[in-house]
Coordinates of C-alpha atoms in Angstrom, one line a residue:
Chain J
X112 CA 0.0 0.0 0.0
X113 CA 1.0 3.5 -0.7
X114 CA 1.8 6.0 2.0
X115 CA 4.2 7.4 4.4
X116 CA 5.9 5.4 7.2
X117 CA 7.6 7.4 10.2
X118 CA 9.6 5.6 13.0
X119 CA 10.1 5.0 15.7
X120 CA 6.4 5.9 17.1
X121 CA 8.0 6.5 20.2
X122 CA 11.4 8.2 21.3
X123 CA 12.9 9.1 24.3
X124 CA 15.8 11.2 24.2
X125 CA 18.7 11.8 27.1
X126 CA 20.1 15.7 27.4
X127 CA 22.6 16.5 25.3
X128 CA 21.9 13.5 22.7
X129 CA 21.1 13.9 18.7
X130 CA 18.2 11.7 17.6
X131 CA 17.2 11.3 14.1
X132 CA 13.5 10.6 12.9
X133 CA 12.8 8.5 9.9
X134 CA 10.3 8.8 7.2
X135 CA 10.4 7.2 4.1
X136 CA 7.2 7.3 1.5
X137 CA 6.5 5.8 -1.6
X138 CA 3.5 7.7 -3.3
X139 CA 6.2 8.9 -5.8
X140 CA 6.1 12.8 -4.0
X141 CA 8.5 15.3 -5.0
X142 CA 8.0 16.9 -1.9
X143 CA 8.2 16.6 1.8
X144 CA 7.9 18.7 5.0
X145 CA 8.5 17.7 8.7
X146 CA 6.0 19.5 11.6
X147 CA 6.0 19.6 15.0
X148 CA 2.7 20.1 17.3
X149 CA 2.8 20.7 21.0
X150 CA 0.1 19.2 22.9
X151 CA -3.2 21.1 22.1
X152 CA -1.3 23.0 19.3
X153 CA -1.3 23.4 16.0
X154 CA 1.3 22.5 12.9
X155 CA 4.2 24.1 12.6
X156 CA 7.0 23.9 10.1
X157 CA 10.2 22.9 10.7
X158 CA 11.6 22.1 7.1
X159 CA 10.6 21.4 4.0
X160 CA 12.2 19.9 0.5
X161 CA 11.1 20.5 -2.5
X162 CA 13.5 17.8 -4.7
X163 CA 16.4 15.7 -4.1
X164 CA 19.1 17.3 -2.5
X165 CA 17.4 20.5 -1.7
X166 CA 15.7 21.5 1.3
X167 CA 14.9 25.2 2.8
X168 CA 14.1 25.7 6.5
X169 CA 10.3 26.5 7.9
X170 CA 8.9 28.6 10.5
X171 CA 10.9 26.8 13.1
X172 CA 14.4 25.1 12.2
X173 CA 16.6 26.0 14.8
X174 CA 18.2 22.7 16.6
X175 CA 16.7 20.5 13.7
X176 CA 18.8 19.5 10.6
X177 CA 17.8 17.7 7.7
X178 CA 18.7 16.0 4.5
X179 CA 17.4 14.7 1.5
X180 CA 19.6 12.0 -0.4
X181 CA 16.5 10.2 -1.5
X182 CA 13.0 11.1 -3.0
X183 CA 11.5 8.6 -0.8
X184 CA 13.3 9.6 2.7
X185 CA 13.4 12.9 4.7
X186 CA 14.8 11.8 7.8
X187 CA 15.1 14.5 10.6
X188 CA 17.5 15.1 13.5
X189 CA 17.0 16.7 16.5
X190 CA 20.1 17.8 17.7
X191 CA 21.2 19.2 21.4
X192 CA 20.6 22.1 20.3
X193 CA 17.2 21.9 20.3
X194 CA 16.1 22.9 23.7
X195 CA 12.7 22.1 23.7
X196 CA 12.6 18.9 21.6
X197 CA 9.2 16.8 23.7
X198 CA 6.7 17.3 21.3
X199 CA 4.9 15.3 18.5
X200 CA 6.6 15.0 15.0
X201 CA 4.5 14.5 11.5
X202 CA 6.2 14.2 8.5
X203 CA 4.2 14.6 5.5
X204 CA 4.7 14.8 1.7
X205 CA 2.5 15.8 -1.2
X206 CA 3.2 15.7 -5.1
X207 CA 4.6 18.9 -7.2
X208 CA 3.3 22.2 -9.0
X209 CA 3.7 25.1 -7.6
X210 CA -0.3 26.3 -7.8
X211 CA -2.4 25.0 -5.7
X212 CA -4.9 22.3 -6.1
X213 CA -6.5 19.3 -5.0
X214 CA -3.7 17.3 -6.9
X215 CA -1.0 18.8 -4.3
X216 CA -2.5 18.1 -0.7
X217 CA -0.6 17.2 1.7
X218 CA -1.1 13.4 3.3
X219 CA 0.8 12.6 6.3
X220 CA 2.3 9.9 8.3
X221 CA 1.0 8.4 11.7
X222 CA 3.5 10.5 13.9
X223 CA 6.6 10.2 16.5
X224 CA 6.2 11.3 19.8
X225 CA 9.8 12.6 21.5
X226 CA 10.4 12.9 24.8
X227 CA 12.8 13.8 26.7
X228 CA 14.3 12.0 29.8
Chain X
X8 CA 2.0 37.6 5.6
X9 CA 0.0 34.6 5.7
X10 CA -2.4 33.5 8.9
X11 CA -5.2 30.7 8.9
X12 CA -7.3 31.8 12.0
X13 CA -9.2 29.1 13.6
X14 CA -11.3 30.9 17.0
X15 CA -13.2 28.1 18.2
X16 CA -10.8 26.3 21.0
X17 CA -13.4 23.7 21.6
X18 CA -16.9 22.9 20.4
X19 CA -19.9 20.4 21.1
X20 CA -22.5 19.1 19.2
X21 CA -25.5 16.6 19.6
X22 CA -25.0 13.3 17.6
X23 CA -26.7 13.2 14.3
X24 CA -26.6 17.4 14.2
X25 CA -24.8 19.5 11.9
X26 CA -21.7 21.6 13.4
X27 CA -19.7 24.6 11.6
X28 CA -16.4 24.7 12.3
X29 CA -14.7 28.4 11.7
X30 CA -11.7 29.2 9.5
X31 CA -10.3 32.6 8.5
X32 CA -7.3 33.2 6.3
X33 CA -5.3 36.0 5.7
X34 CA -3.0 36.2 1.9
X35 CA -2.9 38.8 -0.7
X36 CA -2.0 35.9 -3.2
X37 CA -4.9 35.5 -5.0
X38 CA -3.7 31.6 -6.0
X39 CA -4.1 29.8 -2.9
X40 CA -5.9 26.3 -1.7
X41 CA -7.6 25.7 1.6
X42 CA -7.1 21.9 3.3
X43 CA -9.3 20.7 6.3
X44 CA -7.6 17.9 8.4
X45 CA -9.0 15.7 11.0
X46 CA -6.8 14.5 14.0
X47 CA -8.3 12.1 16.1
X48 CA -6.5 11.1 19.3
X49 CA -4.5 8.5 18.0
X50 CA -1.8 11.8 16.0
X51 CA -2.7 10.5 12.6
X52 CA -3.9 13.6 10.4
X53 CA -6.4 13.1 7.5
X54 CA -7.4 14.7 4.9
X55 CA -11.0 16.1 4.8
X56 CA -11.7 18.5 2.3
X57 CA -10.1 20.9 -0.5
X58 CA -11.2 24.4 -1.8
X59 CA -8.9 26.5 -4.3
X60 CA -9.2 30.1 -4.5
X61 CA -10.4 30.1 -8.3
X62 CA -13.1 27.1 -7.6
X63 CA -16.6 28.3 -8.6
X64 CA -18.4 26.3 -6.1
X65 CA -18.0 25.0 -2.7
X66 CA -16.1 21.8 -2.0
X67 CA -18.4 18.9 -0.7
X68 CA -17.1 15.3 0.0
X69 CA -19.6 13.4 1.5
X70 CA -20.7 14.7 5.1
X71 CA -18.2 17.4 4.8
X72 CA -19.1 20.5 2.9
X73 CA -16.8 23.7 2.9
X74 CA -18.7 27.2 3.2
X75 CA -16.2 29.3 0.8
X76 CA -16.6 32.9 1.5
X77 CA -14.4 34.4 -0.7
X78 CA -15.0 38.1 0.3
X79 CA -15.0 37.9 3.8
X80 CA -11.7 35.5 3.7
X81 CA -13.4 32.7 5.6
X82 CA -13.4 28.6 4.8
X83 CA -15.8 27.2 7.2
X84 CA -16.1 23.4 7.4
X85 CA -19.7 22.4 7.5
X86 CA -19.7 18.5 9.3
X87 CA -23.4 17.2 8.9
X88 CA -25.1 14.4 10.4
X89 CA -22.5 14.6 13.3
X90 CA -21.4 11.0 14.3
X91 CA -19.6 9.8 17.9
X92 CA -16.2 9.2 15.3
X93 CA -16.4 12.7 14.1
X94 CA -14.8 13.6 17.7
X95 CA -11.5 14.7 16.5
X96 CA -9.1 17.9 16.4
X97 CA -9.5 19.3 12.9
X98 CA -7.5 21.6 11.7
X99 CA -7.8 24.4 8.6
X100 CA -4.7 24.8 6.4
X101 CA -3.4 27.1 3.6
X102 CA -0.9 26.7 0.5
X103 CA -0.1 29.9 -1.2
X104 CA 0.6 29.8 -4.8
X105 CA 3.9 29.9 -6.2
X106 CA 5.3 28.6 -2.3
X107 CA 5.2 24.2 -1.0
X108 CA 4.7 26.0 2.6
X109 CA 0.9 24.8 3.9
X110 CA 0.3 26.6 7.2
X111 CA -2.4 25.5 9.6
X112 CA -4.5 26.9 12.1
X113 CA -4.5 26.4 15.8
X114 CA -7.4 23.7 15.7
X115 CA -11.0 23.3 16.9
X116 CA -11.8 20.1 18.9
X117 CA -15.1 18.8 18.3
X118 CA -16.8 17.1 20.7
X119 CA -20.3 14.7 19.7
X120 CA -22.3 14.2 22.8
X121 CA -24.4 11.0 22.9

């Protein structure tokens, strides 16, 4: 089945460590974003890629890196720097064209939750 | 500068009712789609509902129905029939045209009451 796989569900992080967050899909999109939601928050935007080997930071970057070797993988690392990092992570990807449309919505995967011990 | 407004923190409505849920949206673009998500309390974010800027009519997919206001910048989502599933967060998003940024409102939780 088509769609987009995130792991691990769960992740617990110790202070001071790096932890990376996978997501690999296979719906064939050019593009992919990672989010983070607080609880009883919305989406915000951490990074987002629009092709292979290209990728340009969201709303919210800072203590994330990111990298995209693949068109079907996004992974995402939360690094020490990141001094918040407990939170809920959706990646998400959705196909070309830069106008609008119902062709170019974004579906999501099921989530990681981080926490931090 | 773009902004999806969503004002309604929480919101309840009697099984088999309709509910509105309330989304404004701020862009000069005129290009531009709106997205409803539902969130239920497992995390997992799905697609509802699309409206783009240049659509004639309103979006409808099944019980959902979008209330396009064009003028007054506002996207409502129109649930009918409300079911006890239809508990959920949902959430109101924008893409701008030209951009592959979609930003999303703070979200409305629906609550169906028995």
């Amino acid at each position: 089945d088509g769609g987009i796989t995130q792991s691990p569900k769960y992740l617990f992080r110790k202070e001071g460590q790096n932890v990376t967050l996978s997501c690999e899909q296979n719906l064939n999109h050019d593009a992919m974003y990672w989010y983070r939601q607080d609880p009883g928050q919305g989406l915000r935007l951490i990074y987002y890629s629009q092709i292979v080997n290209d990728f340009q930071k969201g709303d919210i970057a800072e203590g994330y890196s990111v990298s995209r070797e693949k068109k079907e993988s996004f992974p995402l690392t939360v690094t020490s720097a990141q001094k918040n990092p407990t939170a809920f992570y959706l990646c998400a990807s959705s196909s070309g064209g830069h106008r609008p449309s119902s062709g170019n919505t974004i579906y999501f995967g099921e989530g990681s939750w981080l926490t931090v011990v | 500068a773009q902004k999806i407004t969503q004002t309604q923190p929480g919101m309840f409505v009697q099984e088999k009712e309709a509910v509105t849920l309330d989304c404004t949206y701020d862009t000069s673009d005129p290009s531009y789609g709106l997205f409803w998500y539902k969130q239920p309390s497992s995390g997992e974010m799905i697609f509802l509902i699309y409206q783009g800027s240049y659509d004639q009519q309103n979006a409808t997919e099944g019980r959902y129905s979008l209330n396009f206001q064009k003028a007054r910048k506002s996207a409502n989502l129109v649930i009918s029939a409300s079911q006890l599933g239809d508990s959920a967060m949902y959430f109101c998003a924008m893409r701008v045209g030209g951009g592959f940024k979609t930003i999303f409102g703070a979200g409305t939780r629906l609550f169906v009451k028995a």
